[in-house]
mmCIF file of C-alpha atoms and ligand atoms in Angstrom:
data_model
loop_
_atom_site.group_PDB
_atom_site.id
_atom_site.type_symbol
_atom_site.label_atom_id
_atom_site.label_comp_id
_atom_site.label_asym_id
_atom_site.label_seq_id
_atom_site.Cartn_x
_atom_site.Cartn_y
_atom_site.Cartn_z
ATOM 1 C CA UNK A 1 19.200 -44.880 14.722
ATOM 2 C CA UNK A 2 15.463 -45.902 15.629
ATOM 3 C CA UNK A 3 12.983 -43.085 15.541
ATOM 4 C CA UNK A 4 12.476 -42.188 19.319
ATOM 5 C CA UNK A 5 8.747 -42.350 21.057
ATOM 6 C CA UNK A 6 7.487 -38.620 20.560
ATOM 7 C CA UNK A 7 5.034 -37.334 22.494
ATOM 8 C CA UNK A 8 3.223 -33.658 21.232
ATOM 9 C CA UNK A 9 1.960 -31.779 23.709
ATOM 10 C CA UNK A 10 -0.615 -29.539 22.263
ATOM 11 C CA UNK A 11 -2.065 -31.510 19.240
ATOM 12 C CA UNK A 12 -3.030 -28.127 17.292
ATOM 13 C CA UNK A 13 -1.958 -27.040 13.693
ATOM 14 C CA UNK A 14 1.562 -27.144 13.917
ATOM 15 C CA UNK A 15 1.565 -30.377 16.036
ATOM 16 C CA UNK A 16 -1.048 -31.741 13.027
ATOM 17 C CA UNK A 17 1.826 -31.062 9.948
ATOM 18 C CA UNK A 18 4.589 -32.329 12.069
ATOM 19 C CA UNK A 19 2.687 -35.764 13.027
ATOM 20 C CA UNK A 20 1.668 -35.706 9.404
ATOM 21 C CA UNK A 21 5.029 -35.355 8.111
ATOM 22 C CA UNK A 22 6.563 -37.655 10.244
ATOM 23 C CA UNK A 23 3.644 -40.545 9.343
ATOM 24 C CA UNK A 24 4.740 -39.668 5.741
ATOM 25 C CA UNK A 25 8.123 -40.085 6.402
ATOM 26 C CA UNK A 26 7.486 -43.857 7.482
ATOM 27 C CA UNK A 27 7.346 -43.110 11.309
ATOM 28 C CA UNK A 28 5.001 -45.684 12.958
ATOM 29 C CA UNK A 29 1.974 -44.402 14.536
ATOM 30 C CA UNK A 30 2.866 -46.399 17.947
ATOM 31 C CA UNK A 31 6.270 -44.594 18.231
ATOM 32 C CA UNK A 32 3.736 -40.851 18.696
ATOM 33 C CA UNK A 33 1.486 -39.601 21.247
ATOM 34 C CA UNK A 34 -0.218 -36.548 21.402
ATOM 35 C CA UNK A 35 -2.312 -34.832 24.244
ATOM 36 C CA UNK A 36 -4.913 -31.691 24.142
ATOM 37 C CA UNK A 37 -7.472 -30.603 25.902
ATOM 38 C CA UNK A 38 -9.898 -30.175 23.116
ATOM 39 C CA UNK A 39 -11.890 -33.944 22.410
ATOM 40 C CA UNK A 40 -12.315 -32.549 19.126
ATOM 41 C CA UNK A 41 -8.487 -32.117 18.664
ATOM 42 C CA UNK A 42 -7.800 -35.342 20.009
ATOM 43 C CA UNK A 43 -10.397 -37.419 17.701
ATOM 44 C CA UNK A 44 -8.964 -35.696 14.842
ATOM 45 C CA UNK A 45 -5.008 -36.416 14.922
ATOM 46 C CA UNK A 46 -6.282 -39.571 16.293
ATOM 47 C CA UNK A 47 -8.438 -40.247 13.062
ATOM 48 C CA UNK A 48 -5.788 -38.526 10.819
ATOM 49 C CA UNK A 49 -2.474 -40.065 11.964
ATOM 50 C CA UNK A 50 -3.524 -43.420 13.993
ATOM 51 C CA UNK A 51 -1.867 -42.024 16.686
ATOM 52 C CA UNK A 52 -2.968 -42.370 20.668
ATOM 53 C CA UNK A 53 -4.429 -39.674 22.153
ATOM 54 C CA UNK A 54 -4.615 -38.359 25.768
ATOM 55 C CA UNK A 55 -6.454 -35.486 28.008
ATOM 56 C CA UNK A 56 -3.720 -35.443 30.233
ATOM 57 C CA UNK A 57 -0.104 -34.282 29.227
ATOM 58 C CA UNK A 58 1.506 -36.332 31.868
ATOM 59 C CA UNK A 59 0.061 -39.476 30.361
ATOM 60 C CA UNK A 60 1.457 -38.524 26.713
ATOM 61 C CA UNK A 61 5.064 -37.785 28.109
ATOM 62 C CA UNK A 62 5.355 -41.365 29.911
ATOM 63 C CA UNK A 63 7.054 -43.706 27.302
ATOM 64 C CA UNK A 64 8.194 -40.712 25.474
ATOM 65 C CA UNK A 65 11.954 -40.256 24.710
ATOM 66 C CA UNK A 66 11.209 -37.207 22.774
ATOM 67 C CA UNK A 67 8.239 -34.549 24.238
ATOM 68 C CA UNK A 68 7.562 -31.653 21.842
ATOM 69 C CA UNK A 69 5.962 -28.432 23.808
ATOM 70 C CA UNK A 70 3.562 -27.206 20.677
ATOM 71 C CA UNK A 71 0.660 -24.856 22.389
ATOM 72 C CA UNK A 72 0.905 -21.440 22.676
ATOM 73 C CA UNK A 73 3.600 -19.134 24.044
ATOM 74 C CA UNK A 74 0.586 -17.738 26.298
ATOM 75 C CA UNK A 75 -0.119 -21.300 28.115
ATOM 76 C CA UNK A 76 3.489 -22.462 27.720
ATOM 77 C CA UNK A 77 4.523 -21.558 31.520
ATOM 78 C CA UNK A 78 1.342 -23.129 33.195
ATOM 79 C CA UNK A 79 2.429 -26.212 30.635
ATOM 80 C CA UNK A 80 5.760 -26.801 31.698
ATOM 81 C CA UNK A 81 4.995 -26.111 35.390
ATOM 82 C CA UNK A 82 1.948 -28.405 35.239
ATOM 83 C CA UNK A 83 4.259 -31.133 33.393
ATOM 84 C CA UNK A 84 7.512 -30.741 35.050
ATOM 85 C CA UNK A 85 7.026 -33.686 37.667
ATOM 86 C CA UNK A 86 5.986 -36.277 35.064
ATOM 87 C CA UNK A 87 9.318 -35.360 33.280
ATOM 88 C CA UNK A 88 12.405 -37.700 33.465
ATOM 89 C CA UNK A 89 15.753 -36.344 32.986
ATOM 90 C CA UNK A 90 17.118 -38.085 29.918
ATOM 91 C CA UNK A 91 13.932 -36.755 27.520
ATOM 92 C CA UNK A 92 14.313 -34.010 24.984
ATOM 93 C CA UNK A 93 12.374 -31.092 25.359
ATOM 94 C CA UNK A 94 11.757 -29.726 22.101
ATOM 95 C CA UNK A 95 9.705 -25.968 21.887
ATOM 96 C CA UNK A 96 8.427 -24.825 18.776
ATOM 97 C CA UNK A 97 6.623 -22.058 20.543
ATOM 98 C CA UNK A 98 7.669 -18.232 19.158
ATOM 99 C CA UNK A 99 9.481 -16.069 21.347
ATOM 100 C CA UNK A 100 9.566 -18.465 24.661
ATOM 101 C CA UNK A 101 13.765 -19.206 25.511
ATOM 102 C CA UNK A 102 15.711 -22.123 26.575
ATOM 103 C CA UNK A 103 16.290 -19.671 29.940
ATOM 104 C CA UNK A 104 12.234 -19.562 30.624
ATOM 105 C CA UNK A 105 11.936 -23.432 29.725
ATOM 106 C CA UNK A 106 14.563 -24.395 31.894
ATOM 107 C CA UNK A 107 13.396 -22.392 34.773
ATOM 108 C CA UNK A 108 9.893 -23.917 34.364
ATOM 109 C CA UNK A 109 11.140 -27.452 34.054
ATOM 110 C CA UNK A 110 14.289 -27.119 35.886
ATOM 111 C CA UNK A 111 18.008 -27.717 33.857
ATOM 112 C CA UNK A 112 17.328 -30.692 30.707
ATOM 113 C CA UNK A 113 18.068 -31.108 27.230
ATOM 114 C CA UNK A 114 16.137 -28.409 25.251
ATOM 115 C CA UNK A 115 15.840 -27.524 21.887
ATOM 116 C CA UNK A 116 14.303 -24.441 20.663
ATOM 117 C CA UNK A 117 12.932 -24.176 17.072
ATOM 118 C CA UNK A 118 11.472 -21.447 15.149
ATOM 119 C CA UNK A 119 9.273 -23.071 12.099
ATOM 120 C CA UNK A 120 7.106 -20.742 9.744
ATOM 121 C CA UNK A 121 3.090 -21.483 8.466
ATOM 122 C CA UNK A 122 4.263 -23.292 5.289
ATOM 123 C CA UNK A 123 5.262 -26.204 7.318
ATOM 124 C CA UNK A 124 1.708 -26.634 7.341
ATOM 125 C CA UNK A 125 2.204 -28.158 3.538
ATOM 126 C CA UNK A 126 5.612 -29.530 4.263
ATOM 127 C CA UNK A 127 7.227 -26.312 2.834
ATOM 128 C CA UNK A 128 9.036 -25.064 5.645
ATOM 129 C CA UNK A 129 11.945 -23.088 7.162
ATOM 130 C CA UNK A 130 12.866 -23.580 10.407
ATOM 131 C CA UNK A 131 15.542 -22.460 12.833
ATOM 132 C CA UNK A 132 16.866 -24.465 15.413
ATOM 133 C CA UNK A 133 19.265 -24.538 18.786
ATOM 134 C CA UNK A 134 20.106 -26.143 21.394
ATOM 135 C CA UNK A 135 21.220 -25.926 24.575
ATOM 136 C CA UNK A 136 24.566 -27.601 25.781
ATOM 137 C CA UNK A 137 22.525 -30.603 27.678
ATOM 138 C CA UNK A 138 21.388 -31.326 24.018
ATOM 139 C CA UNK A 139 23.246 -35.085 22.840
ATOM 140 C CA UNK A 140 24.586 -35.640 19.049
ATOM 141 C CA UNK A 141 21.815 -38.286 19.085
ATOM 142 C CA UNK A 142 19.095 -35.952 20.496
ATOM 143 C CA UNK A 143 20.024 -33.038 17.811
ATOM 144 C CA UNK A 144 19.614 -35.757 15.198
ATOM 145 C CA UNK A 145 15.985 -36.424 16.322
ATOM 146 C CA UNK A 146 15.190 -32.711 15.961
ATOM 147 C CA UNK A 147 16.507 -32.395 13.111
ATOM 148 C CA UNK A 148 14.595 -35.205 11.739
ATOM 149 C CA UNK A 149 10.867 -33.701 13.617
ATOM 150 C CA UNK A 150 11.807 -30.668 11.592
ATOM 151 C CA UNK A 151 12.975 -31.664 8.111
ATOM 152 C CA UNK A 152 9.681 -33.994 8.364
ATOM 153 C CA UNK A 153 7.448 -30.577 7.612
ATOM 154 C CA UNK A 154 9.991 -28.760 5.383
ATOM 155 C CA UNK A 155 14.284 -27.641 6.047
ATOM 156 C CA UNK A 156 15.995 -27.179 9.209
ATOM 157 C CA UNK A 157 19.216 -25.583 10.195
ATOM 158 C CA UNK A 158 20.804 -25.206 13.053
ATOM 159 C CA UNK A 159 21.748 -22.112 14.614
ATOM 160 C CA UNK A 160 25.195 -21.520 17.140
ATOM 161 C CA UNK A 161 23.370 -18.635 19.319
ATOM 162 C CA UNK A 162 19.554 -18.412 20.940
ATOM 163 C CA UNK A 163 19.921 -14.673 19.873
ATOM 164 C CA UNK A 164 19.909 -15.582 16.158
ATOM 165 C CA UNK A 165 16.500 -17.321 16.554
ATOM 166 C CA UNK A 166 15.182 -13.259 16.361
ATOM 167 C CA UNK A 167 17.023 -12.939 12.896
ATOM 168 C CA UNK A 168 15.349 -16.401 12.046
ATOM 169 C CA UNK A 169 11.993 -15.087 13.327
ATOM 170 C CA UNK A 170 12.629 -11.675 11.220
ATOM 171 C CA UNK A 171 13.502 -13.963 7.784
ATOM 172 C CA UNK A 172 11.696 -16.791 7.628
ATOM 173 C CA UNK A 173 9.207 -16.977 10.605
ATOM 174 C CA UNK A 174 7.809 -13.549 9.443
ATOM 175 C CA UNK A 175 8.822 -14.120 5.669
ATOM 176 C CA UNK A 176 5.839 -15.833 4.176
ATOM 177 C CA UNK A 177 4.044 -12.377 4.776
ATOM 178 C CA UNK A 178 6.521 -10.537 3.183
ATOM 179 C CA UNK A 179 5.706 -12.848 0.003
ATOM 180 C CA UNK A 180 1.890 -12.693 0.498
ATOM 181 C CA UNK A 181 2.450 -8.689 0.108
ATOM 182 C CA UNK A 182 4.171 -8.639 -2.743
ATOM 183 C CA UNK A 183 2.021 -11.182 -4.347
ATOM 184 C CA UNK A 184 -1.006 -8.811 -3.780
ATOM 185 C CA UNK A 185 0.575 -5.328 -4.601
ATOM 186 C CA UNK A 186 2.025 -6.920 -7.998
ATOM 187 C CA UNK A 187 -1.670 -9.051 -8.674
ATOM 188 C CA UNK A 188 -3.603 -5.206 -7.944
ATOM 189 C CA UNK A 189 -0.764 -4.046 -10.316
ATOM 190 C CA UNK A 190 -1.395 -6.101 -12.782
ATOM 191 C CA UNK A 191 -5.416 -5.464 -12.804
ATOM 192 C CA UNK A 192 -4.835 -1.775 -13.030
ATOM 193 C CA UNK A 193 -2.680 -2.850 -15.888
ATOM 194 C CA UNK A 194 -6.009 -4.510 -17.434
ATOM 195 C CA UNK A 195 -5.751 -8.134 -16.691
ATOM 196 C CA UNK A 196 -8.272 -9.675 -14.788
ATOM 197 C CA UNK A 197 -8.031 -10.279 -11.260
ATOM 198 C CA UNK A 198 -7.753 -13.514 -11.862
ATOM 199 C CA UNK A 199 -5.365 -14.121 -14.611
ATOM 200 C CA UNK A 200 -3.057 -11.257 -12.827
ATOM 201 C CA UNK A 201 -3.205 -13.391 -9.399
ATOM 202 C CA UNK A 202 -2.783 -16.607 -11.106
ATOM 203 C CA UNK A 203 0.226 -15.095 -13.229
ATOM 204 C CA UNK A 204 1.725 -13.498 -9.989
ATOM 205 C CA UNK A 205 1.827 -16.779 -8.478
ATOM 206 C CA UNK A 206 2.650 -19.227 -10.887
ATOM 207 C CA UNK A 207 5.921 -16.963 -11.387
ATOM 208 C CA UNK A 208 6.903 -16.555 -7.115
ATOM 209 C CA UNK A 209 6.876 -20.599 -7.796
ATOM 210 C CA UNK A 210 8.921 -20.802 -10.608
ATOM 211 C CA UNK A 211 11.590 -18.102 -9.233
ATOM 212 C CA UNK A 212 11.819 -19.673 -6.096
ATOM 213 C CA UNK A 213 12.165 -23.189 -7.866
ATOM 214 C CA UNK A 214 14.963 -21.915 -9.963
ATOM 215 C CA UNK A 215 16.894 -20.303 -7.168
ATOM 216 C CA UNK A 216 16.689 -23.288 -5.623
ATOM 217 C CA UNK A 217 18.014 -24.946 -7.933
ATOM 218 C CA UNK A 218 20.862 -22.547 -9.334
ATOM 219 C CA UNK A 219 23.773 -22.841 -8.310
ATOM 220 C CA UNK A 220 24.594 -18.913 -8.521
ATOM 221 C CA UNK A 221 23.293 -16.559 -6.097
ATOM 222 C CA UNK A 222 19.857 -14.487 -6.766
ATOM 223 C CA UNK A 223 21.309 -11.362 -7.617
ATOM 224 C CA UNK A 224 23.155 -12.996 -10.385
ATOM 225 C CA UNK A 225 19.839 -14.814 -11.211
ATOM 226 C CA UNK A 226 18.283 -11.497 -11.525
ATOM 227 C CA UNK A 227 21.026 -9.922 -13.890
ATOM 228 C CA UNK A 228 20.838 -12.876 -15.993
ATOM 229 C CA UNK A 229 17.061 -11.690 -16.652
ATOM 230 C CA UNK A 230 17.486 -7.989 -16.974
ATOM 231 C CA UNK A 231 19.074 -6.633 -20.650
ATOM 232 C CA UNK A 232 20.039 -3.412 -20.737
ATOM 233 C CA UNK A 233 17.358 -0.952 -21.471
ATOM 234 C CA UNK A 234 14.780 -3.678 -21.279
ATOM 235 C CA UNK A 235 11.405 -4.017 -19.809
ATOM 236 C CA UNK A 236 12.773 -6.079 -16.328
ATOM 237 C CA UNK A 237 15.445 -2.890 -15.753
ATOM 238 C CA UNK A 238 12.714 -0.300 -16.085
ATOM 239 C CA UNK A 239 10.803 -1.958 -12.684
ATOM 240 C CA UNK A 240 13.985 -2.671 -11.027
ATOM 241 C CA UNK A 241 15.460 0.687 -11.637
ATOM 242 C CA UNK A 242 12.143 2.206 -10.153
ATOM 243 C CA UNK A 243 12.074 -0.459 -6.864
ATOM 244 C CA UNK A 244 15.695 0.602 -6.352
ATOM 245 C CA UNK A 245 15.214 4.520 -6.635
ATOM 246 C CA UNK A 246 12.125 3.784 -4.009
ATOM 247 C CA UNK A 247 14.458 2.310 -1.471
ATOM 248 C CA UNK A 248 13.628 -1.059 -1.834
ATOM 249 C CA UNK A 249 16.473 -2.799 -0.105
ATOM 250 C CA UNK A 250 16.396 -0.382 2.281
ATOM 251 C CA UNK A 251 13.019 -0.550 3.044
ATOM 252 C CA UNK A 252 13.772 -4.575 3.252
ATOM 253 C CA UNK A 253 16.065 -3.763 5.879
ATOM 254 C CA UNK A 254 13.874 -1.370 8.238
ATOM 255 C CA UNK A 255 11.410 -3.898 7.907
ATOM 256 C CA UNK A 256 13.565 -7.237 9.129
ATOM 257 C CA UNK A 257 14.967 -4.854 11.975
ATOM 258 C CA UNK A 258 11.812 -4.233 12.984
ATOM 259 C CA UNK A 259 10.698 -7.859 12.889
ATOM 260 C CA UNK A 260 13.352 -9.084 15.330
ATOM 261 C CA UNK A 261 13.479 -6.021 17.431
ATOM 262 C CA UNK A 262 9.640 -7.107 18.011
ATOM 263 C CA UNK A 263 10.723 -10.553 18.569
ATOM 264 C CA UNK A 264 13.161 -9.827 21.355
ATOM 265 C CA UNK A 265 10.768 -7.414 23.327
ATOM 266 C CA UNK A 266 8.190 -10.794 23.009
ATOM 267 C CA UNK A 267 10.353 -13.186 24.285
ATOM 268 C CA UNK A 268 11.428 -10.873 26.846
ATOM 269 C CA UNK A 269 7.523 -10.439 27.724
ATOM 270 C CA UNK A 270 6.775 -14.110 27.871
ATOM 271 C CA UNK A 271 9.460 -15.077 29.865
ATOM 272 C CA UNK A 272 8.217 -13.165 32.616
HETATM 273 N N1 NAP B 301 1.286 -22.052 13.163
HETATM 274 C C1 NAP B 301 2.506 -21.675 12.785
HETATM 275 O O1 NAP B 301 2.790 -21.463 11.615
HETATM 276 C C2 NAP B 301 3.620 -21.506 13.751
HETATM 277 C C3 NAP B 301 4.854 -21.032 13.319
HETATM 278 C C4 NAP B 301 5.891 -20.924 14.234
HETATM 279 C C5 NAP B 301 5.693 -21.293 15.551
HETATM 280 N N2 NAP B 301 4.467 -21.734 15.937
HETATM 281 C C6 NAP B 301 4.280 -22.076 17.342
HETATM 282 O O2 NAP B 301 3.638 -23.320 17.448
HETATM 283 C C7 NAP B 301 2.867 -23.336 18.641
HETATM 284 C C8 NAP B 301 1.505 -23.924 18.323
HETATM 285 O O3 NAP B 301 0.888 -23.113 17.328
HETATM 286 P P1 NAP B 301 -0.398 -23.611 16.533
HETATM 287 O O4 NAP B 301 -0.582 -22.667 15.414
HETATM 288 O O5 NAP B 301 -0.288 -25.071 16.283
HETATM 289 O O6 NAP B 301 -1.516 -23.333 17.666
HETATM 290 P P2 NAP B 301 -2.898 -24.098 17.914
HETATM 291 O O7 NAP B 301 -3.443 -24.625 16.637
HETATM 292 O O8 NAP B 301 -3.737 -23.181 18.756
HETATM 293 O O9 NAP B 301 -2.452 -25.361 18.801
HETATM 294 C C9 NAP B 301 -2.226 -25.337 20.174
HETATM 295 C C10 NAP B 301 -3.024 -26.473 20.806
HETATM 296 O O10 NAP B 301 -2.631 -26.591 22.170
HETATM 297 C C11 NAP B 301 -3.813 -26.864 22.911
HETATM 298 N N3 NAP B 301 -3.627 -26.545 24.338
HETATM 299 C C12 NAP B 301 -4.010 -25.430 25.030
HETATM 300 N N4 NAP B 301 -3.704 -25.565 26.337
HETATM 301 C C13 NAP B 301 -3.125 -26.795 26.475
HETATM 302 C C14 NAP B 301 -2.617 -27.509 27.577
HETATM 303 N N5 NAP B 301 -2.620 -26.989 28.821
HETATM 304 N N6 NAP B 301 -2.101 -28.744 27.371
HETATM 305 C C15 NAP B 301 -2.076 -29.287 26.130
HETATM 306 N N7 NAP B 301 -2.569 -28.645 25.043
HETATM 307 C C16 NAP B 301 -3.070 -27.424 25.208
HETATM 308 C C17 NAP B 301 -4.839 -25.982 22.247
HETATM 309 O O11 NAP B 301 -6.146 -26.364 22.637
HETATM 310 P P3 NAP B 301 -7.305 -25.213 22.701
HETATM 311 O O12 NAP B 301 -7.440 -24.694 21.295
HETATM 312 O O13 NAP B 301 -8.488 -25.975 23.203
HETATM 313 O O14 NAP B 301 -6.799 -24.149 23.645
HETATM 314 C C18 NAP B 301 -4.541 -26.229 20.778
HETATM 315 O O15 NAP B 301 -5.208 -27.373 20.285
HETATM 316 C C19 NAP B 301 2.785 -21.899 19.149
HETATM 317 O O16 NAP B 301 3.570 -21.775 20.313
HETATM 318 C C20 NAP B 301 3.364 -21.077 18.030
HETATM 319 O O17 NAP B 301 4.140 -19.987 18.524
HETATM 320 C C21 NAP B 301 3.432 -21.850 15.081
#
């Protein structure tokens, strides 16, 4: 399969690492357009990626086969509204905007092929995680071109409901967060242990690398990972015993369910 004309829509941050890792990827800078209101914006994707740039969304979307909706869920229904007429029926609409559904799109830009992804910051260096479904318009041949957008900045998996995009949101679109706080509570840990700052934040990090590397690798699950490294009566069993009589995984829990809970009372905002 040829790599389809895409045309971004929005030509911010997220637009940036997808170009990025879709020029790394081999994709030729004449099969991707990109359009933003900002001349800034547009000189630097232009500079960065060789792509053409436009002012005007419906110029972007004309050869496109392919049009991905990246600006924010705020401007997202003036967007589609604005753009619907310059749309032809056999493009893909593909939204990477948080919390907007395939119900709002397609009553902004009438029934087409959509596909609605939910990708998280580390996409930004090709480290993502990212959600994805489509509606039934959606082709084999059109899934395989989102798949490819999304895998260009990271992993993508597809999803068989919309509703499990909040789950996705509460995992891995809120999850590098989660990771950030636990990095800082165990680097302040480790200076009130006497390291300095620095060594304890350097430590802290170098070892949320190397776990997530192994479990990557492995193929056993993380909780055997984690018995593996905990001897009875040893030094790993004394933290996990006092995580677990805090209500660790519990508090994990409360704190997901709160994180998609959020997610559907947003979408259900922005849709309005
Ligand atoms: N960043 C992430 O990690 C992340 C993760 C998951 C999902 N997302 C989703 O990705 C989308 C983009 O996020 P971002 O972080 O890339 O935001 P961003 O950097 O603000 O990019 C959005 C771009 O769209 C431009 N824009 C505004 N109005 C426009 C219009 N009418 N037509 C065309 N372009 C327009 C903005 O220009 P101005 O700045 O001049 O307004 C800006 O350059 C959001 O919907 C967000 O929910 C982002």
């Amino acid at each position: 399969m040829s790599t389809p004309r895409i045309a971004f829509i929005g030509a911010g941050n997220m637009a940036a690492s997808l170009i990025g890792g879709l020029r790394a990827q081999g994709v030729e800078a004449d099969r991707i357009s990109a359009s933003d209101p900002g001349a800034a914006t547009r000189e630097r994707v232009s500079a960065e990626h060789g792509i053409v740039t436009f002012e005007d969304n419906a110029a972007a979307v004309a050869q496109a086969q392919v049009v991905v909706l990246a600006v924010k869920p705020q401007a997202m229904k003036a967007v589609c509204e604005e753009l619907r007429p310059a749309l032809r029926e056999d493009q893909l609409i593909v939204s990477i905007a948080a919390g907007i559904t395939c119900g709002s799109l397609q009553a902004w830009l009438g029934d087409r092929p959509v596909v609605r992804c939910m990708p998280n910051t580390p996409a930004l260096v090709r480290r993502g995680a990212s959600g994805l479904y489509a509606n039934p318009l959606v082709t084999a041949e059109q899934k395989a071109a989102a798949e490819q957008l999304l895998n260009a900045v990271g992993m993508a998996l597809w999803l068989d409901s919309e509703a499990q995009l909040d789950a996705v949101t509460a995992v891995s679109g809120s999850g590098p967060a989660y990771f950030f706080l636990l990095i800082e509570a165990m680097t302040q840990a480790g200076e009130a242990l006497g390291l300095s700052r620095e060594t304890a934040a350097r430590l802290t990090l170098q070892t949320a690398l190397g776990a997530a590397e192994m479990a990557m690798g492995s193929d056993v699950d993380a909780a055997e990972l984690r018995r593996r490294v905990t001897s009875p009566a040893g030094t790993t069993e004394a933290a996990i015993k006092t995580f677990q009589a805090g209500g660790f995984e519990a508090l994990v829990k409360t704190a997901l369910d709160a994180a998609a809970h959020r997610s559907a009372e947003l979408a259900e905002q922005l849709g309005r």
